[in-house]
Amino acid sequence: QVQLVESGGGLVQAGGSLRLSCAASGRASSANAKGWFRQAPGQEREFVAGVDWSGSRTYNVDSVKGRFTISRDNARNTVYLQMNSLKPEDTAVYYCAANGNYDALFENKSNFWGQGTQVTVSS
């Protein structure tokens, strides 16, 4: 089992920045890959960014490329999502996810989830 706790959400104006953090505890091997998903009201949860155990492999969806950066600090068991140039369409609940397998993380196969943190971008 893996426990994930997100922090760092809030209200920001368009063009602003936020940094989300996700602290993990529990079975480390089940959290080799970590990532972020988001869910806006009335929409399905969508993948945003992912990173492998070493941090050498990362992937962002096209809608956030050049604006969001995912990183991790294994010494702190924490993954981050730096969000710059935020847009109103980025408004959503952001969920931290973990999986023992990098590909499975993206495919949302048996991910562990945090409780979510609200990000609201005003225009």
mmCIF file with all atom_site columns, C-alpha atoms in Angstrom:
data_model
loop_
_atom_site.group_PDB
_atom_site.id
_atom_site.type_symbol
_atom_site.label_atom_id
_atom_site.label_alt_id
_atom_site.label_comp_id
_atom_site.label_asym_id
_atom_site.label_entity_id
_atom_site.label_seq_id
_atom_site.pdbx_PDB_ins_code
_atom_site.Cartn_x
_atom_site.Cartn_y
_atom_site.Cartn_z
_atom_site.occupancy
_atom_site.B_iso_or_equiv
_atom_site.pdbx_formal_charge
_atom_site.auth_seq_id
_atom_site.auth_comp_id
_atom_site.auth_asym_id
_atom_site.auth_atom_id
_atom_site.pdbx_PDB_model_num
ATOM 1   C CA . GLN A 1 1   ? 0.000   0.000  0.000   1.00 0.00 ? 1   GLN A CA 1
ATOM 2   C CA . VAL A 1 2   ? 1.040   3.553  -0.711  1.00 0.00 ? 2   VAL A CA 1
ATOM 3   C CA . GLN A 1 3   ? -0.325  6.674  0.931   1.00 0.00 ? 3   GLN A CA 1
ATOM 4   C CA . LEU A 1 4   ? -0.180  9.954  -0.964  1.00 0.00 ? 4   LEU A CA 1
ATOM 5   C CA . VAL A 1 5   ? -0.849  13.422 0.423   1.00 0.00 ? 5   VAL A CA 1
ATOM 6   C CA . GLU A 1 6   ? -1.029  16.438 -1.878  1.00 0.00 ? 6   GLU A CA 1
ATOM 7   C CA . SER A 1 7   ? -0.563  20.081 -0.974  1.00 0.00 ? 7   SER A CA 1
ATOM 8   C CA . GLY A 1 8   ? -0.046  23.408 -2.704  1.00 0.00 ? 8   GLY A CA 1
ATOM 9   C CA . GLY A 1 9   ? -3.333  24.023 -4.469  1.00 0.00 ? 9   GLY A CA 1
ATOM 10  C CA . GLY A 1 10  ? -5.179  27.311 -4.313  1.00 0.00 ? 10  GLY A CA 1
ATOM 11  C CA . LEU A 1 11  ? -6.575  30.267 -6.211  1.00 0.00 ? 11  LEU A CA 1
ATOM 12  C CA . VAL A 1 12  ? -4.367  32.124 -8.669  1.00 0.00 ? 12  VAL A CA 1
ATOM 13  C CA . GLN A 1 13  ? -4.878  34.605 -11.477 1.00 0.00 ? 13  GLN A CA 1
ATOM 14  C CA . ALA A 1 14  ? -4.297  33.638 -15.071 1.00 0.00 ? 14  ALA A CA 1
ATOM 15  C CA . GLY A 1 15  ? -0.601  33.794 -15.888 1.00 0.00 ? 15  GLY A CA 1
ATOM 16  C CA . GLY A 1 16  ? 0.381   32.972 -12.323 1.00 0.00 ? 16  GLY A CA 1
ATOM 17  C CA . SER A 1 17  ? 2.194   29.977 -10.873 1.00 0.00 ? 17  SER A CA 1
ATOM 18  C CA . LEU A 1 18  ? 1.618   27.277 -8.294  1.00 0.00 ? 18  LEU A CA 1
ATOM 19  C CA . ARG A 1 19  ? 3.687   24.333 -7.120  1.00 0.00 ? 19  ARG A CA 1
ATOM 20  C CA . LEU A 1 20  ? 1.959   21.155 -6.050  1.00 0.00 ? 20  LEU A CA 1
ATOM 21  C CA . SER A 1 21  ? 3.655   18.658 -3.764  1.00 0.00 ? 21  SER A CA 1
ATOM 22  C CA . CYS A 1 22  ? 2.836   15.036 -3.076  1.00 0.00 ? 22  CYS A CA 1
ATOM 23  C CA . ALA A 1 23  ? 4.401   13.209 -0.165  1.00 0.00 ? 23  ALA A CA 1
ATOM 24  C CA . ALA A 1 24  ? 4.391   9.423  -0.329  1.00 0.00 ? 24  ALA A CA 1
ATOM 25  C CA . SER A 1 25  ? 4.664   6.804  2.373   1.00 0.00 ? 25  SER A CA 1
ATOM 26  C CA . GLY A 1 26  ? 4.324   3.065  2.475   1.00 0.00 ? 26  GLY A CA 1
ATOM 27  C CA . ARG A 1 27  ? 5.682   0.434  0.129   1.00 0.00 ? 27  ARG A CA 1
ATOM 28  C CA . ALA A 1 28  ? 8.267   2.209  -2.014  1.00 0.00 ? 28  ALA A CA 1
ATOM 29  C CA . SER A 1 29  ? 8.341   -0.390 -4.792  1.00 0.00 ? 29  SER A CA 1
ATOM 30  C CA . SER A 1 30  ? 4.663   0.259  -5.464  1.00 0.00 ? 30  SER A CA 1
ATOM 31  C CA . ALA A 1 31  ? 5.422   3.916  -6.125  1.00 0.00 ? 31  ALA A CA 1
ATOM 32  C CA . ASN A 1 32  ? 8.302   3.696  -8.579  1.00 0.00 ? 32  ASN A CA 1
ATOM 33  C CA . ALA A 1 33  ? 6.410   5.869  -11.030 1.00 0.00 ? 33  ALA A CA 1
ATOM 34  C CA . LYS A 1 34  ? 4.579   8.965  -9.890  1.00 0.00 ? 34  LYS A CA 1
ATOM 35  C CA . GLY A 1 35  ? 2.413   11.434 -11.686 1.00 0.00 ? 35  GLY A CA 1
ATOM 36  C CA . TRP A 1 36  ? -0.400  13.925 -11.682 1.00 0.00 ? 36  TRP A CA 1
ATOM 37  C CA . PHE A 1 37  ? -3.910  13.690 -13.047 1.00 0.00 ? 37  PHE A CA 1
ATOM 38  C CA . ARG A 1 38  ? -6.647  16.298 -12.951 1.00 0.00 ? 38  ARG A CA 1
ATOM 39  C CA . GLN A 1 39  ? -10.413 16.343 -13.069 1.00 0.00 ? 39  GLN A CA 1
ATOM 40  C CA . ALA A 1 40  ? -12.523 19.357 -13.934 1.00 0.00 ? 40  ALA A CA 1
ATOM 41  C CA . PRO A 1 41  ? -16.237 19.484 -13.052 1.00 0.00 ? 41  PRO A CA 1
ATOM 42  C CA . GLY A 1 42  ? -18.286 17.281 -15.346 1.00 0.00 ? 42  GLY A CA 1
ATOM 43  C CA . GLN A 1 43  ? -15.204 15.840 -17.013 1.00 0.00 ? 43  GLN A CA 1
ATOM 44  C CA . GLU A 1 44  ? -13.252 12.620 -16.741 1.00 0.00 ? 44  GLU A CA 1
ATOM 45  C CA . ARG A 1 45  ? -9.985  12.434 -14.871 1.00 0.00 ? 45  ARG A CA 1
ATOM 46  C CA . GLU A 1 46  ? -7.118  13.051 -17.279 1.00 0.00 ? 46  GLU A CA 1
ATOM 47  C CA . PHE A 1 47  ? -3.400  12.414 -17.131 1.00 0.00 ? 47  PHE A CA 1
ATOM 48  C CA . VAL A 1 48  ? -1.201  15.520 -16.830 1.00 0.00 ? 48  VAL A CA 1
ATOM 49  C CA . ALA A 1 49  ? 2.408   14.480 -16.166 1.00 0.00 ? 49  ALA A CA 1
ATOM 50  C CA . GLY A 1 50  ? 4.456   11.499 -15.044 1.00 0.00 ? 50  GLY A CA 1
ATOM 51  C CA . VAL A 1 51  ? 7.983   10.675 -13.925 1.00 0.00 ? 51  VAL A CA 1
ATOM 52  C CA . ASP A 1 52  ? 9.861   7.405  -13.462 1.00 0.00 ? 52  ASP A CA 1
ATOM 53  C CA . TRP A 1 53  ? 11.815  6.317  -10.384 1.00 0.00 ? 53  TRP A CA 1
ATOM 54  C CA . SER A 1 54  ? 15.078  7.935  -11.406 1.00 0.00 ? 54  SER A CA 1
ATOM 55  C CA . GLY A 1 55  ? 13.524  11.144 -12.652 1.00 0.00 ? 55  GLY A CA 1
ATOM 56  C CA . SER A 1 56  ? 15.193  10.669 -16.018 1.00 0.00 ? 56  SER A CA 1
ATOM 57  C CA . ARG A 1 57  ? 11.977  9.909  -17.861 1.00 0.00 ? 57  ARG A CA 1
ATOM 58  C CA . THR A 1 58  ? 9.167   12.435 -17.737 1.00 0.00 ? 58  THR A CA 1
ATOM 59  C CA . TYR A 1 59  ? 6.131   13.014 -19.888 1.00 0.00 ? 59  TYR A CA 1
ATOM 60  C CA . ASN A 1 60  ? 3.615   15.848 -20.067 1.00 0.00 ? 60  ASN A CA 1
ATOM 61  C CA . VAL A 1 61  ? 0.441   16.030 -22.070 1.00 0.00 ? 61  VAL A CA 1
ATOM 62  C CA . ASP A 1 62  ? 0.484   18.510 -24.935 1.00 0.00 ? 62  ASP A CA 1
ATOM 63  C CA . SER A 1 63  ? -1.847  20.967 -23.210 1.00 0.00 ? 63  SER A CA 1
ATOM 64  C CA . VAL A 1 64  ? 0.709   21.643 -20.457 1.00 0.00 ? 64  VAL A CA 1
ATOM 65  C CA . LYS A 1 65  ? 4.021   21.244 -22.290 1.00 0.00 ? 65  LYS A CA 1
ATOM 66  C CA . GLY A 1 66  ? 6.249   24.232 -21.805 1.00 0.00 ? 66  GLY A CA 1
ATOM 67  C CA . ARG A 1 67  ? 4.217   25.351 -18.781 1.00 0.00 ? 67  ARG A CA 1
ATOM 68  C CA . PHE A 1 68  ? 4.232   22.478 -16.267 1.00 0.00 ? 68  PHE A CA 1
ATOM 69  C CA . THR A 1 69  ? 7.276   20.608 -14.980 1.00 0.00 ? 69  THR A CA 1
ATOM 70  C CA . ILE A 1 70  ? 7.199   17.409 -12.956 1.00 0.00 ? 70  ILE A CA 1
ATOM 71  C CA . SER A 1 71  ? 10.102  16.464 -10.709 1.00 0.00 ? 71  SER A CA 1
ATOM 72  C CA . ARG A 1 72  ? 10.788  14.228 -7.738  1.00 0.00 ? 72  ARG A CA 1
ATOM 73  C CA . ASP A 1 73  ? 13.002  14.108 -4.664  1.00 0.00 ? 73  ASP A CA 1
ATOM 74  C CA . ASN A 1 74  ? 13.406  10.474 -3.661  1.00 0.00 ? 74  ASN A CA 1
ATOM 75  C CA . ALA A 1 75  ? 15.177  11.393 -0.437  1.00 0.00 ? 75  ALA A CA 1
ATOM 76  C CA . ARG A 1 76  ? 11.966  13.149 0.626   1.00 0.00 ? 76  ARG A CA 1
ATOM 77  C CA . ASN A 1 77  ? 9.611   10.665 -1.111  1.00 0.00 ? 77  ASN A CA 1
ATOM 78  C CA . THR A 1 78  ? 8.005   13.651 -2.743  1.00 0.00 ? 78  THR A CA 1
ATOM 79  C CA . VAL A 1 79  ? 6.941   14.506 -6.280  1.00 0.00 ? 79  VAL A CA 1
ATOM 80  C CA . TYR A 1 80  ? 6.296   18.056 -7.445  1.00 0.00 ? 80  TYR A CA 1
ATOM 81  C CA . LEU A 1 81  ? 4.354   19.734 -10.208 1.00 0.00 ? 81  LEU A CA 1
ATOM 82  C CA . GLN A 1 82  ? 5.522   23.243 -11.003 1.00 0.00 ? 82  GLN A CA 1
ATOM 83  C CA . MET A 1 83  ? 2.757   25.003 -12.903 1.00 0.00 ? 83  MET A CA 1
ATOM 84  C CA . ASN A 1 84  ? 3.557   28.259 -14.687 1.00 0.00 ? 84  ASN A CA 1
ATOM 85  C CA . SER A 1 85  ? 1.551   30.455 -17.047 1.00 0.00 ? 85  SER A CA 1
ATOM 86  C CA . LEU A 1 86  ? -1.648  29.035 -15.641 1.00 0.00 ? 86  LEU A CA 1
ATOM 87  C CA . LYS A 1 87  ? -4.852  29.339 -17.652 1.00 0.00 ? 87  LYS A CA 1
ATOM 88  C CA . PRO A 1 88  ? -8.498  29.219 -16.558 1.00 0.00 ? 88  PRO A CA 1
ATOM 89  C CA . GLU A 1 89  ? -8.815  25.873 -18.348 1.00 0.00 ? 89  GLU A CA 1
ATOM 90  C CA . ASP A 1 90  ? -6.256  24.441 -15.913 1.00 0.00 ? 90  ASP A CA 1
ATOM 91  C CA . THR A 1 91  ? -8.870  24.739 -13.154 1.00 0.00 ? 91  THR A CA 1
ATOM 92  C CA . ALA A 1 92  ? -9.477  21.286 -11.700 1.00 0.00 ? 92  ALA A CA 1
ATOM 93  C CA . VAL A 1 93  ? -8.872  19.009 -8.760  1.00 0.00 ? 93  VAL A CA 1
ATOM 94  C CA . TYR A 1 94  ? -5.335  17.705 -9.138  1.00 0.00 ? 94  TYR A CA 1
ATOM 95  C CA . TYR A 1 95  ? -4.592  14.171 -7.963  1.00 0.00 ? 95  TYR A CA 1
ATOM 96  C CA . CYS A 1 96  ? -1.241  12.638 -7.232  1.00 0.00 ? 96  CYS A CA 1
ATOM 97  C CA . ALA A 1 97  ? -0.874  9.062  -8.481  1.00 0.00 ? 97  ALA A CA 1
ATOM 98  C CA . ALA A 1 98  ? 1.668   6.310  -7.960  1.00 0.00 ? 98  ALA A CA 1
ATOM 99  C CA . ASN A 1 99  ? 2.255   2.952  -9.584  1.00 0.00 ? 99  ASN A CA 1
ATOM 100 C CA . GLY A 1 100 ? 4.923   0.290  -9.542  1.00 0.00 ? 100 GLY A CA 1
ATOM 101 C CA . ASN A 1 101 ? 5.057   0.423  -13.338 1.00 0.00 ? 101 ASN A CA 1
ATOM 102 C CA . TYR A 1 102 ? 5.752   3.527  -15.444 1.00 0.00 ? 102 TYR A CA 1
ATOM 103 C CA . ASP A 1 103 ? 3.499   2.562  -18.357 1.00 0.00 ? 103 ASP A CA 1
ATOM 104 C CA . ALA A 1 104 ? 0.702   1.423  -16.073 1.00 0.00 ? 104 ALA A CA 1
ATOM 105 C CA . LEU A 1 105 ? 0.702   4.838  -14.414 1.00 0.00 ? 105 LEU A CA 1
ATOM 106 C CA . PHE A 1 106 ? -0.242  6.525  -17.694 1.00 0.00 ? 106 PHE A CA 1
ATOM 107 C CA . GLU A 1 107 ? -2.851  3.900  -18.427 1.00 0.00 ? 107 GLU A CA 1
ATOM 108 C CA . ASN A 1 108 ? -4.349  4.367  -14.956 1.00 0.00 ? 108 ASN A CA 1
ATOM 109 C CA . LYS A 1 109 ? -4.009  0.668  -14.160 1.00 0.00 ? 109 LYS A CA 1
ATOM 110 C CA . SER A 1 110 ? -4.286  0.121  -10.418 1.00 0.00 ? 110 SER A CA 1
ATOM 111 C CA . ASN A 1 111 ? -2.888  3.498  -9.486  1.00 0.00 ? 111 ASN A CA 1
ATOM 112 C CA . PHE A 1 112 ? -2.664  4.606  -5.885  1.00 0.00 ? 112 PHE A CA 1
ATOM 113 C CA . TRP A 1 113 ? -4.304  7.995  -5.393  1.00 0.00 ? 113 TRP A CA 1
ATOM 114 C CA . GLY A 1 114 ? -4.072  10.991 -3.131  1.00 0.00 ? 114 GLY A CA 1
ATOM 115 C CA . GLN A 1 115 ? -7.133  12.857 -1.923  1.00 0.00 ? 115 GLN A CA 1
ATOM 116 C CA . GLY A 1 116 ? -6.743  15.674 -4.440  1.00 0.00 ? 116 GLY A CA 1
ATOM 117 C CA . THR A 1 117 ? -6.054  19.381 -4.195  1.00 0.00 ? 117 THR A CA 1
ATOM 118 C CA . GLN A 1 118 ? -8.114  22.130 -5.829  1.00 0.00 ? 118 GLN A CA 1
ATOM 119 C CA . VAL A 1 119 ? -6.480  24.482 -8.304  1.00 0.00 ? 119 VAL A CA 1
ATOM 120 C CA . THR A 1 120 ? -8.573  27.434 -9.446  1.00 0.00 ? 120 THR A CA 1
ATOM 121 C CA . VAL A 1 121 ? -7.331  29.884 -12.068 1.00 0.00 ? 121 VAL A CA 1
ATOM 122 C CA . SER A 1 122 ? -9.301  33.095 -12.440 1.00 0.00 ? 122 SER A CA 1
ATOM 123 C CA . SER A 1 123 ? -9.403  35.069 -15.674 1.00 0.00 ? 123 SER A CA 1
#
